[in-house]
C-alpha cells in the first residue's frame, strides 16, 4: 500500500505532486510528504501526519523549483503514523519515497548503526536512504549507487529517489509493488497508479519487477539492477484509453458516489467488443484445453464475492468451479483436478495474496488467468492470459463499479466456456444489462432512501442474508456496510440464519435481504418470517415484492424493475452500495478513505 509519485520536467512540481497524491490517497492516508528542490538548489522536505489535505496546507503557495521532485502517501507498516515516520526519508544528499517492506531491515539497521549511522525514524525505509548515501559517497555516481545499495536489500519496494547533486534526475525502481511511468512532452512522471498523472499524459510504461529507470525530463532509460547504465534502453510506451474525467469527482460529493453511478458505463465498456453472438470473449480462443475440466477462482475482498457469483454462473452452465480466498489457498495443498484453470480476480491486479496464489498454481503447472481492471498490472503480466475489465480507474477505497464489471465479465466467461455463444436468454439479458442498470440508476431518488438510512443507521446490528446469487450479494452488502459505516455487519446464506445467527435477532436488529433469485424466494421468505417472529426488522430488495405482504414477511422494501437474474444482480448490488454510502455519509464518515483500509493491499 502507500502511494509514491515522482516528476522530472519543466513545471513547478509541488502543485502537480499534491494533486497526484490526492488521487493516490486511496492507497493510504496515515501521513504524506514531498521532497523538491528550492531556488537555492538544495532539497527541501515537507511532511505531515494525516491526510494529504494537511500536507496541502503546509505546502500552501510553494511551487518548488522545476526539475525532479517526489511525493508519498503512507499506510503505516513499520512505525506509527507520525511526522518522523512520514516519507520522504533523507540521508545527506539522498531523499527517497518507498512503497513496500524491507525484510532484512533489522540486520541492515544494526549494521548501519554499528558503523555510526544515526536513525531519525522507526521505518524500514530509512535504511535505504542511508545505504544509498553510503554507496554514493563511495562512487559519486547516483544510478550506480542505487543499484549497489539495493543488491544488499531483501524485500519488496517501489522507490522514487532524488540526489542533491543532480536536480533534474529522478531514479525509480520496482521490485514487487506497482510502478508506472507516464511519458509526456519533455517531462516524465512515475507513480503507483495511473490516475496520479492521467491529466498530463496517457502514454504509459509499467516497470517490470527488477527494473530501474533514470529519468531526466522527457528522457528515460531503463535497465536492471545488475546491468550497467550504458546498456539501459528507452522504454516503449503504450497509450491507455482511460478518460481523465474518471479521476475527478465532478459534481459528486465523493468518488464512491460517482463510481456507483458509473457502474452502467463500466458494464458497457467491459462487454463492448466481446459480446458479438457467435464470438464471445474472443481473447479465450487460443487457450487449451478448451473448455477446461474445472475452474478454481482465487481472490480477496470484493473480488472474492464477484468470484462467488462467477461460480453460480459457471455451475448454471455445467462448468465445475470452486472459489478460494487467496490468502488461504496459497498455504494449502494444491489438490485441484489436472487441467483446471486457476483464475485470479483482482481489481488492482496488485493484491499480494492473489498474486501469490496464482504463482503457486503456475509453478504446479496449472494454466493461470487473471481478471484485472488495471492495464499493465502485475496480474496482467504474471498470468498466462489476463482479461481486463474496463471499469476505468476506481478511486473510492470501497469497490463499486469494478465489482459490477467483474461480475459481467464472469457472466460472459460462463457463456463463452459453455459454448452458449449464440442467442440464449442469458446472453440477451447480459446484453441489455448496461442499459437496464443505467435506467435504474437514473431513477434513484435520494429521498426514497432517507427512511432506510435512518433505520440502518440506528439499528443495533445489521445482518445481510440471501440464498443462491443473493448470498454473495449479501456478503458484499455486509462488507460495504462495515467498510464505510464502521458498524458491525455480516452476510449469511439465508438458510444458515437458523443455525446460529438468529440468536442475535431481537428488536433493533435489521436484516437486509437481496431477493434477486426468484427460484429460491419462497425458501428465503420462510427464513425472513423466522426473523420477524423474533422482533427483527426486514428490508427486502427485489422485484415483484407484493405490497400486501408488508408486515407479513418484510417491513420495508426497495423495488427493483421486473427482469431476469442476470440484470437483477447488478441493480441489487447498486442498491446495497448506495445504501451503505448514504449511511456512511449520514454518520459523517470519510467515505472515500475509510479508516484502516487501503484499496490495494500489496503486503501479505
Ligand atoms: C482491499 C480492499 C478491498 C478489496 C480487496 C481486494 O482489502 O480494501 O476493497 O476488495 O483489497 O482488492 P483487489 O484489488 O485484489 O480486487
CSV table of N, CA and C in Angstrom, one decimal, residues 286-432:
chain,number,residue,atom,x,y,z
A,286,UNK,N,-7.4,-18.8,-28.2
A,286,UNK,CA,-6.2,-19.6,-28.3
A,286,UNK,C,-5.9,-20.5,-27.2
A,287,UNK,N,-6.7,-20.5,-26.2
A,287,UNK,CA,-6.4,-21.3,-25.0
A,287,UNK,C,-6.8,-22.8,-25.1
A,288,UNK,N,-5.9,-23.6,-24.5
A,288,UNK,CA,-6.2,-25.1,-24.5
A,288,UNK,C,-5.9,-25.5,-23.0
A,289,UNK,N,-6.5,-26.5,-22.5
A,289,UNK,CA,-7.6,-27.2,-23.0
A,289,UNK,C,-8.9,-26.4,-23.0
A,290,UNK,N,-9.7,-26.4,-24.0
A,290,UNK,CA,-10.8,-25.6,-24.0
A,290,UNK,C,-12.1,-26.5,-24.3
A,291,UNK,N,-13.1,-26.5,-23.5
A,291,UNK,CA,-13.1,-25.8,-22.2
A,291,UNK,C,-12.3,-26.6,-21.2
A,292,UNK,N,-11.9,-26.0,-20.1
A,292,UNK,CA,-11.1,-26.8,-19.1
A,292,UNK,C,-12.1,-27.7,-18.3
A,293,UNK,N,-11.5,-28.7,-17.7
A,293,UNK,CA,-12.4,-29.6,-16.9
A,293,UNK,C,-13.0,-28.9,-15.7
A,294,UNK,N,-12.3,-27.9,-15.1
A,294,UNK,CA,-12.9,-27.2,-14.0
A,294,UNK,C,-12.1,-25.9,-13.8
A,295,UNK,N,-12.7,-25.0,-13.0
A,295,UNK,CA,-12.1,-23.7,-12.7
A,295,UNK,C,-11.9,-23.6,-11.2
A,296,UNK,N,-10.9,-22.9,-10.8
A,296,UNK,CA,-10.7,-22.5,-9.4
A,296,UNK,C,-10.5,-21.0,-9.4
A,297,UNK,N,-11.3,-20.3,-8.7
A,297,UNK,CA,-11.2,-18.8,-8.6
A,297,UNK,C,-10.4,-18.5,-7.3
A,298,UNK,N,-9.5,-17.6,-7.4
A,298,UNK,CA,-8.8,-17.1,-6.1
A,298,UNK,C,-8.9,-15.6,-6.1
A,299,UNK,N,-9.3,-15.0,-5.0
A,299,UNK,CA,-9.4,-13.6,-4.9
A,299,UNK,C,-9.6,-13.2,-3.4
A,300,UNK,N,-9.6,-11.9,-3.2
A,300,UNK,CA,-9.8,-11.4,-1.8
A,300,UNK,C,-10.9,-10.3,-1.8
A,301,UNK,N,-11.5,-10.1,-0.7
A,301,UNK,CA,-12.5,-9.0,-0.5
A,301,UNK,C,-13.6,-9.0,-1.5
A,302,UNK,N,-13.9,-7.8,-2.1
A,302,UNK,CA,-15.0,-7.7,-3.0
A,302,UNK,C,-14.8,-8.6,-4.2
A,303,UNK,N,-13.6,-8.8,-4.7
A,303,UNK,CA,-13.3,-9.6,-5.8
A,303,UNK,C,-13.6,-11.1,-5.5
A,304,UNK,N,-13.5,-11.5,-4.2
A,304,UNK,CA,-13.9,-12.8,-3.8
A,304,UNK,C,-15.4,-13.0,-4.0
A,305,UNK,N,-16.1,-11.9,-3.6
A,305,UNK,CA,-17.6,-12.0,-3.8
A,305,UNK,C,-18.0,-12.1,-5.2
A,306,UNK,N,-17.3,-11.4,-6.1
A,306,UNK,CA,-17.6,-11.5,-7.5
A,306,UNK,C,-17.3,-12.9,-8.0
A,307,UNK,N,-16.2,-13.5,-7.4
A,307,UNK,CA,-15.9,-14.9,-7.8
A,307,UNK,C,-17.0,-15.9,-7.4
A,308,UNK,N,-17.6,-15.6,-6.2
A,308,UNK,CA,-18.7,-16.5,-5.7
A,308,UNK,C,-19.9,-16.4,-6.7
A,309,UNK,N,-20.1,-15.2,-7.2
A,309,UNK,CA,-21.2,-15.0,-8.2
A,309,UNK,C,-20.8,-15.8,-9.5
A,310,UNK,N,-19.5,-15.6,-9.8
A,310,UNK,CA,-19.0,-16.3,-11.0
A,310,UNK,C,-19.2,-17.8,-10.9
A,311,UNK,N,-19.0,-18.4,-9.7
A,311,UNK,CA,-19.2,-19.8,-9.6
A,311,UNK,C,-20.7,-20.2,-9.9
A,312,UNK,N,-21.6,-19.3,-9.4
A,312,UNK,CA,-23.0,-19.6,-9.7
A,312,UNK,C,-23.3,-19.7,-11.2
A,313,UNK,N,-22.7,-18.7,-11.9
A,313,UNK,CA,-23.0,-18.7,-13.4
A,313,UNK,C,-22.3,-19.9,-14.0
A,314,UNK,N,-21.1,-20.2,-13.6
A,314,UNK,CA,-20.4,-21.3,-14.2
A,314,UNK,C,-21.2,-22.6,-13.9
A,315,UNK,N,-21.7,-22.8,-12.7
A,315,UNK,CA,-22.4,-24.0,-12.4
A,315,UNK,C,-23.7,-24.1,-13.1
A,316,UNK,N,-24.3,-22.9,-13.3
A,316,UNK,CA,-25.6,-23.0,-14.1
A,316,UNK,C,-25.3,-23.4,-15.5
A,317,UNK,N,-24.1,-23.3,-16.0
A,317,UNK,CA,-23.7,-23.7,-17.3
A,317,UNK,C,-23.1,-25.1,-17.3
A,318,UNK,N,-23.1,-25.7,-16.2
A,318,UNK,CA,-22.5,-27.1,-16.1
A,318,UNK,C,-21.0,-27.1,-16.0
A,319,UNK,N,-20.4,-26.0,-15.6
A,319,UNK,CA,-18.9,-26.0,-15.5
A,319,UNK,C,-18.5,-26.0,-14.0
A,320,UNK,N,-17.8,-27.1,-13.6
A,320,UNK,CA,-17.5,-27.2,-12.2
A,320,UNK,C,-16.5,-26.1,-11.8
A,321,UNK,N,-16.8,-25.5,-10.7
A,321,UNK,CA,-16.0,-24.4,-10.2
A,321,UNK,C,-15.9,-24.3,-8.7
A,322,UNK,N,-14.7,-23.9,-8.2
A,322,UNK,CA,-14.6,-23.7,-6.8
A,322,UNK,C,-14.0,-22.3,-6.6
A,323,UNK,N,-14.3,-21.7,-5.4
A,323,UNK,CA,-13.8,-20.4,-5.1
A,323,UNK,C,-13.0,-20.4,-3.8
A,324,UNK,N,-11.8,-19.8,-3.9
A,324,UNK,CA,-11.0,-19.9,-2.7
A,324,UNK,C,-10.5,-18.4,-2.3
A,325,UNK,N,-10.4,-18.2,-1.0
A,325,UNK,CA,-9.8,-17.0,-0.5
A,325,UNK,C,-8.3,-17.1,-0.8
A,326,UNK,N,-7.8,-16.2,-1.5
A,326,UNK,CA,-6.4,-16.3,-1.9
A,326,UNK,C,-5.4,-16.6,-0.8
A,327,UNK,N,-5.6,-15.9,0.3
A,327,UNK,CA,-4.6,-16.0,1.4
A,327,UNK,C,-4.6,-17.4,2.1
A,328,UNK,N,-5.7,-18.1,1.9
A,328,UNK,CA,-5.8,-19.4,2.5
A,328,UNK,C,-5.3,-20.4,1.4
A,329,UNK,N,-5.8,-20.3,0.2
A,329,UNK,CA,-5.5,-21.2,-0.9
A,329,UNK,C,-4.0,-21.4,-1.0
A,330,UNK,N,-3.2,-20.3,-0.9
A,330,UNK,CA,-1.8,-20.4,-1.2
A,330,UNK,C,-1.0,-21.2,-0.1
A,331,UNK,N,-1.6,-21.5,1.0
A,331,UNK,CA,-0.9,-22.3,2.0
A,331,UNK,C,-1.6,-23.6,2.3
A,332,UNK,N,-2.4,-24.0,1.3
A,332,UNK,CA,-3.0,-25.4,1.4
A,332,UNK,C,-2.4,-26.3,0.3
A,333,UNK,N,-2.5,-27.6,0.5
A,333,UNK,CA,-2.1,-28.5,-0.6
A,333,UNK,C,-2.9,-28.2,-1.8
A,334,UNK,N,-2.3,-28.3,-3.0
A,334,UNK,CA,-3.0,-27.9,-4.2
A,334,UNK,C,-3.6,-29.2,-4.8
A,335,UNK,N,-4.8,-29.5,-4.5
A,335,UNK,CA,-5.4,-30.8,-4.9
A,335,UNK,C,-6.5,-30.6,-5.9
A,336,UNK,N,-6.4,-29.6,-6.7
A,336,UNK,CA,-7.4,-29.4,-7.7
A,336,UNK,C,-7.2,-30.3,-9.0
A,337,UNK,N,-8.3,-30.6,-9.7
A,337,UNK,CA,-8.1,-31.5,-10.8
A,337,UNK,C,-7.1,-31.1,-11.9
A,338,UNK,N,-6.4,-32.0,-12.4
A,338,UNK,CA,-5.4,-31.8,-13.5
A,338,UNK,C,-6.1,-31.0,-14.7
A,339,UNK,N,-5.4,-30.1,-15.3
A,339,UNK,CA,-6.0,-29.4,-16.4
A,339,UNK,C,-6.9,-28.2,-16.0
A,340,UNK,N,-7.2,-28.1,-14.7
A,340,UNK,CA,-8.0,-26.9,-14.3
A,340,UNK,C,-7.4,-25.6,-14.6
A,341,UNK,N,-8.2,-24.6,-14.8
A,341,UNK,CA,-7.6,-23.3,-14.9
A,341,UNK,C,-7.8,-22.6,-13.5
A,342,UNK,N,-6.7,-21.9,-13.1
A,342,UNK,CA,-6.8,-21.1,-11.9
A,342,UNK,C,-6.9,-19.7,-12.3
A,343,UNK,N,-8.0,-19.0,-11.8
A,343,UNK,CA,-8.3,-17.7,-12.2
A,343,UNK,C,-8.2,-16.7,-11.0
A,344,UNK,N,-7.3,-15.8,-11.1
A,344,UNK,CA,-7.2,-14.7,-10.1
A,344,UNK,C,-8.0,-13.5,-10.5
A,345,UNK,N,-8.8,-13.1,-9.5
A,345,UNK,CA,-9.6,-11.9,-9.8
A,345,UNK,C,-9.1,-10.8,-8.9
A,346,UNK,N,-8.8,-9.6,-9.4
A,346,UNK,CA,-8.3,-8.5,-8.6
A,346,UNK,C,-8.5,-7.2,-9.3
A,347,UNK,N,-9.3,-6.3,-8.7
A,347,UNK,CA,-9.5,-5.0,-9.3
A,347,UNK,C,-8.1,-4.4,-9.6
A,348,UNK,N,-7.3,-4.3,-8.6
A,348,UNK,CA,-6.0,-3.6,-8.8
A,348,UNK,C,-5.0,-4.4,-9.6
A,349,UNK,N,-5.1,-5.7,-9.5
A,349,UNK,CA,-4.1,-6.6,-10.1
A,349,UNK,C,-2.8,-6.6,-9.3
A,350,UNK,N,-2.9,-6.1,-8.1
A,350,UNK,CA,-1.6,-6.0,-7.3
A,350,UNK,C,-1.8,-6.6,-5.9
A,351,UNK,N,-2.9,-7.2,-5.6
A,351,UNK,CA,-3.1,-7.8,-4.3
A,351,UNK,C,-2.1,-9.0,-4.1
A,352,UNK,N,-1.3,-8.8,-3.0
A,352,UNK,CA,-0.2,-9.8,-2.8
A,352,UNK,C,-0.7,-11.2,-2.7
A,353,UNK,N,-1.8,-11.4,-1.9
A,353,UNK,CA,-2.3,-12.7,-1.7
A,353,UNK,C,-2.8,-13.4,-3.0
A,354,UNK,N,-3.5,-12.6,-3.8
A,354,UNK,CA,-4.0,-13.2,-5.1
A,354,UNK,C,-2.8,-13.5,-6.0
A,355,UNK,N,-1.8,-12.6,-6.1
A,355,UNK,CA,-0.7,-12.9,-6.9
A,355,UNK,C,0.1,-14.1,-6.4
A,356,UNK,N,0.2,-14.3,-5.1
A,356,UNK,CA,0.9,-15.4,-4.5
A,356,UNK,C,0.2,-16.7,-4.8
A,357,UNK,N,-1.2,-16.7,-4.8
A,357,UNK,CA,-1.9,-17.9,-5.0
A,357,UNK,C,-1.8,-18.3,-6.5
A,358,UNK,N,-1.7,-17.3,-7.4
A,358,UNK,CA,-1.6,-17.6,-8.8
A,358,UNK,C,-0.2,-18.2,-9.1
A,359,UNK,N,0.8,-17.6,-8.4
A,359,UNK,CA,2.2,-18.0,-8.6
A,359,UNK,C,2.3,-19.5,-8.2
A,360,UNK,N,1.7,-19.9,-7.1
A,360,UNK,CA,1.7,-21.3,-6.7
A,360,UNK,C,1.1,-22.2,-7.8
A,361,UNK,N,0.0,-21.8,-8.3
A,361,UNK,CA,-0.7,-22.6,-9.3
A,361,UNK,C,0.2,-22.7,-10.6
A,362,UNK,N,0.8,-21.6,-10.9
A,362,UNK,CA,1.6,-21.6,-12.1
A,362,UNK,C,2.8,-22.6,-12.0
A,363,UNK,N,3.4,-22.5,-10.8
A,363,UNK,CA,4.6,-23.4,-10.5
A,363,UNK,C,4.2,-24.8,-10.6
A,364,UNK,N,2.9,-25.1,-10.2
A,364,UNK,CA,2.4,-26.5,-10.2
A,364,UNK,C,1.9,-26.9,-11.6
A,365,UNK,N,2.1,-26.1,-12.6
A,365,UNK,CA,1.8,-26.4,-14.0
A,365,UNK,C,0.3,-26.1,-14.4
A,366,UNK,N,-0.4,-25.4,-13.6
A,366,UNK,CA,-1.8,-25.1,-14.0
A,366,UNK,C,-1.8,-23.8,-14.9
A,367,UNK,N,-2.8,-23.8,-15.8
A,367,UNK,CA,-2.9,-22.6,-16.6
A,367,UNK,C,-3.6,-21.5,-15.7
A,368,UNK,N,-3.0,-20.3,-15.8
A,368,UNK,CA,-3.5,-19.3,-14.9
A,368,UNK,C,-4.1,-18.1,-15.8
A,369,UNK,N,-5.2,-17.6,-15.3
A,369,UNK,CA,-5.8,-16.5,-15.9
A,369,UNK,C,-6.0,-15.4,-14.9
A,370,UNK,N,-5.9,-14.2,-15.3
A,370,UNK,CA,-6.2,-13.0,-14.4
A,370,UNK,C,-7.4,-12.3,-14.9
A,371,UNK,N,-8.1,-11.7,-14.0
A,371,UNK,CA,-9.2,-10.7,-14.3
A,371,UNK,C,-8.9,-9.5,-13.5
A,372,UNK,N,-8.5,-8.4,-14.2
A,372,UNK,CA,-8.0,-7.2,-13.5
A,372,UNK,C,-8.6,-6.0,-14.2
A,373,UNK,N,-8.6,-4.9,-13.4
A,373,UNK,CA,-9.1,-3.7,-14.0
A,373,UNK,C,-8.0,-2.7,-14.4
A,374,UNK,N,-6.8,-3.1,-14.1
A,374,UNK,CA,-5.7,-2.2,-14.3
A,374,UNK,C,-4.7,-2.7,-15.4
A,375,UNK,N,-4.7,-2.0,-16.5
A,375,UNK,CA,-3.8,-2.4,-17.6
A,375,UNK,C,-2.3,-2.3,-17.1
A,376,UNK,N,-1.5,-3.3,-17.4
A,376,UNK,CA,-0.1,-3.3,-17.0
A,376,UNK,C,0.1,-3.8,-15.6
A,377,UNK,N,-1.0,-4.2,-14.9
A,377,UNK,CA,-0.8,-4.6,-13.5
A,377,UNK,C,0.0,-5.9,-13.4
A,378,UNK,N,0.5,-6.2,-12.2
A,378,UNK,CA,1.3,-7.5,-12.0
A,378,UNK,C,0.5,-8.7,-12.5
A,379,UNK,N,-0.8,-8.6,-12.2
A,379,UNK,CA,-1.7,-9.8,-12.5
A,379,UNK,C,-1.7,-10.0,-14.0
A,380,UNK,N,-1.8,-8.9,-14.7
A,380,UNK,CA,-1.8,-9.0,-16.2
A,380,UNK,C,-0.5,-9.6,-16.7
A,381,UNK,N,0.6,-9.2,-16.1
A,381,UNK,CA,1.9,-9.7,-16.6
A,381,UNK,C,2.2,-11.1,-16.1
A,382,UNK,N,1.7,-11.5,-14.9
A,382,UNK,CA,2.1,-12.8,-14.4
A,382,UNK,C,1.2,-13.9,-14.6
A,383,UNK,N,0.0,-13.7,-15.3
A,383,UNK,CA,-0.9,-14.8,-15.6
A,383,UNK,C,-0.7,-15.1,-17.1
A,384,UNK,N,-1.1,-16.3,-17.5
A,384,UNK,CA,-1.0,-16.8,-18.9
A,384,UNK,C,-1.8,-15.9,-19.8
A,385,UNK,N,-3.0,-15.5,-19.3
A,385,UNK,CA,-3.8,-14.6,-20.1
A,385,UNK,C,-4.6,-13.7,-19.1
A,386,UNK,N,-4.7,-12.5,-19.4
A,386,UNK,CA,-5.4,-11.6,-18.5
A,386,UNK,C,-6.6,-10.9,-19.2
A,387,UNK,N,-7.8,-11.1,-18.6
A,387,UNK,CA,-9.0,-10.4,-19.2
A,387,UNK,C,-9.1,-9.1,-18.4
A,388,UNK,N,-9.2,-8.0,-19.2
A,388,UNK,CA,-9.3,-6.7,-18.5
A,388,UNK,C,-10.8,-6.3,-18.4
A,389,UNK,N,-11.2,-6.0,-17.2
A,389,UNK,CA,-12.5,-5.3,-17.0
A,389,UNK,C,-12.2,-3.8,-17.4
A,390,UNK,N,-13.2,-3.2,-17.9
A,390,UNK,CA,-12.9,-1.8,-18.3
A,390,UNK,C,-13.8,-0.8,-17.5
A,391,UNK,N,-13.6,-0.9,-16.2
A,391,UNK,CA,-14.4,0.0,-15.3
A,391,UNK,C,-13.8,1.4,-15.3
A,392,UNK,N,-12.6,1.5,-15.8
A,392,UNK,CA,-11.9,2.8,-15.6
A,392,UNK,C,-11.4,2.9,-14.2
A,393,UNK,N,-10.5,3.9,-13.9
A,393,UNK,CA,-9.9,3.9,-12.6
A,393,UNK,C,-11.0,4.0,-11.5
A,394,UNK,N,-10.8,3.2,-10.4
A,394,UNK,CA,-11.7,3.3,-9.3
A,394,UNK,C,-10.9,3.9,-8.1
A,395,UNK,N,-11.4,5.0,-7.6
A,395,UNK,CA,-10.6,5.8,-6.6
A,395,UNK,C,-11.2,5.5,-5.2
A,396,UNK,N,-12.5,5.4,-5.0
A,396,UNK,CA,-13.0,5.2,-3.7
A,396,UNK,C,-12.5,3.8,-3.2
A,397,UNK,N,-12.1,3.8,-1.9
A,397,UNK,CA,-11.5,2.6,-1.4
A,397,UNK,C,-12.5,1.4,-1.5
A,398,UNK,N,-13.7,1.6,-1.1
A,398,UNK,CA,-14.8,0.6,-1.2
A,398,UNK,C,-15.1,0.4,-2.7
A,399,UNK,N,-14.9,-0.9,-3.1
A,399,UNK,CA,-15.1,-1.1,-4.6
A,399,UNK,C,-16.6,-1.1,-5.0
A,400,UNK,N,-16.9,-0.5,-6.1
A,400,UNK,CA,-18.3,-0.4,-6.5
A,400,UNK,C,-18.4,-0.9,-8.0
A,401,UNK,N,-18.0,0.1,-8.9
A,401,UNK,CA,-18.2,-0.3,-10.3
A,401,UNK,C,-17.3,-1.4,-10.8
A,402,UNK,N,-16.2,-1.6,-10.1
A,402,UNK,CA,-15.3,-2.6,-10.5
A,402,UNK,C,-15.9,-4.0,-10.2
A,403,UNK,N,-16.7,-4.1,-9.2
A,403,UNK,CA,-17.4,-5.3,-8.8
A,403,UNK,C,-18.4,-5.6,-10.0
A,404,UNK,N,-19.2,-4.6,-10.4
A,404,UNK,CA,-20.1,-4.8,-11.5
A,404,UNK,C,-19.4,-5.4,-12.7
A,405,UNK,N,-18.3,-4.8,-13.0
A,405,UNK,CA,-17.6,-5.2,-14.3
A,405,UNK,C,-17.0,-6.6,-14.2
A,406,UNK,N,-16.6,-6.9,-13.0
A,406,UNK,CA,-16.0,-8.3,-12.8
A,406,UNK,C,-17.2,-9.3,-13.0
A,407,UNK,N,-18.3,-9.0,-12.4
A,407,UNK,CA,-19.5,-9.9,-12.5
A,407,UNK,C,-19.9,-10.1,-13.9
A,408,UNK,N,-19.9,-8.9,-14.7
A,408,UNK,CA,-20.4,-9.0,-16.1
A,408,UNK,C,-19.4,-9.9,-16.9
A,409,UNK,N,-18.1,-9.7,-16.6
A,409,UNK,CA,-17.1,-10.5,-17.3
A,409,UNK,C,-17.3,-12.0,-17.0
A,410,UNK,N,-17.6,-12.3,-15.8
A,410,UNK,CA,-17.7,-13.7,-15.4
A,410,UNK,C,-19.0,-14.3,-16.0
A,411,UNK,N,-20.0,-13.5,-16.1
A,411,UNK,CA,-21.2,-14.0,-16.8
A,411,UNK,C,-20.8,-14.4,-18.3
A,412,UNK,N,-20.1,-13.4,-18.9
A,412,UNK,CA,-19.8,-13.6,-20.3
A,412,UNK,C,-18.8,-14.8,-20.4
A,413,UNK,N,-17.9,-15.0,-19.5
A,413,UNK,CA,-17.0,-16.0,-19.5
A,413,UNK,C,-17.7,-17.4,-19.4
A,414,UNK,N,-18.8,-17.4,-18.6
A,414,UNK,CA,-19.5,-18.7,-18.4
A,414,UNK,C,-20.2,-19.1,-19.7
A,415,UNK,N,-20.7,-18.1,-20.4
A,415,UNK,CA,-21.3,-18.4,-21.7
A,415,UNK,C,-20.3,-18.8,-22.7
A,416,UNK,N,-19.2,-18.1,-22.7
A,416,UNK,CA,-18.1,-18.5,-23.7
A,416,UNK,C,-17.6,-19.9,-23.5
A,417,UNK,N,-17.4,-20.3,-22.2
A,417,UNK,CA,-16.8,-21.6,-21.9
A,417,UNK,C,-17.8,-22.7,-22.2
A,418,UNK,N,-19.1,-22.4,-22.0
A,418,UNK,CA,-20.1,-23.4,-22.1
A,418,UNK,C,-20.6,-23.5,-23.6
A,419,UNK,N,-20.0,-22.7,-24.4
A,419,UNK,CA,-20.3,-22.8,-25.9
A,419,UNK,C,-21.7,-22.2,-26.2
A,420,UNK,N,-22.3,-21.5,-25.2
A,420,UNK,CA,-23.6,-20.9,-25.5
A,420,UNK,C,-23.4,-19.5,-26.0
A,421,UNK,N,-22.7,-19.4,-27.2
A,421,UNK,CA,-22.4,-18.1,-27.7
A,421,UNK,C,-23.3,-17.6,-28.8
A,422,UNK,N,-24.5,-18.3,-28.9
A,422,UNK,CA,-25.5,-17.7,-29.8
A,422,UNK,C,-26.7,-17.3,-28.9
A,423,UNK,N,-27.7,-16.8,-29.5
A,423,UNK,CA,-28.8,-16.2,-28.8
A,423,UNK,C,-29.3,-17.2,-27.7
A,424,UNK,N,-29.1,-16.8,-26.4
A,424,UNK,CA,-29.7,-17.5,-25.3
A,424,UNK,C,-30.4,-16.4,-24.5
A,425,UNK,N,-31.3,-16.8,-23.6
A,425,UNK,CA,-31.9,-15.7,-22.8
A,425,UNK,C,-30.9,-15.1,-21.9
A,426,UNK,N,-29.8,-15.9,-21.5
A,426,UNK,CA,-28.8,-15.3,-20.6
A,426,UNK,C,-28.0,-14.2,-21.4
A,427,UNK,N,-27.6,-14.6,-22.6
A,427,UNK,CA,-26.9,-13.6,-23.4
A,427,UNK,C,-27.7,-12.4,-23.7
A,428,UNK,N,-29.0,-12.6,-24.0
A,428,UNK,CA,-29.9,-11.4,-24.2
A,428,UNK,C,-29.9,-10.5,-23.0
A,429,UNK,N,-30.0,-11.2,-21.8
A,429,UNK,CA,-30.1,-10.4,-20.5
A,429,UNK,C,-28.9,-9.6,-20.3
A,430,UNK,N,-27.7,-10.3,-20.5
A,430,UNK,CA,-26.5,-9.6,-20.3
A,430,UNK,C,-26.3,-8.5,-21.3
A,431,UNK,N,-26.7,-8.7,-22.5
A,431,UNK,CA,-26.5,-7.6,-23.5
A,431,UNK,C,-27.3,-6.4,-23.1
A,432,UNK,N,-28.5,-6.6,-22.5
A,432,UNK,CA,-29.3,-5.5,-22.1
A,432,UNK,C,-29.0,-4.9,-20.7
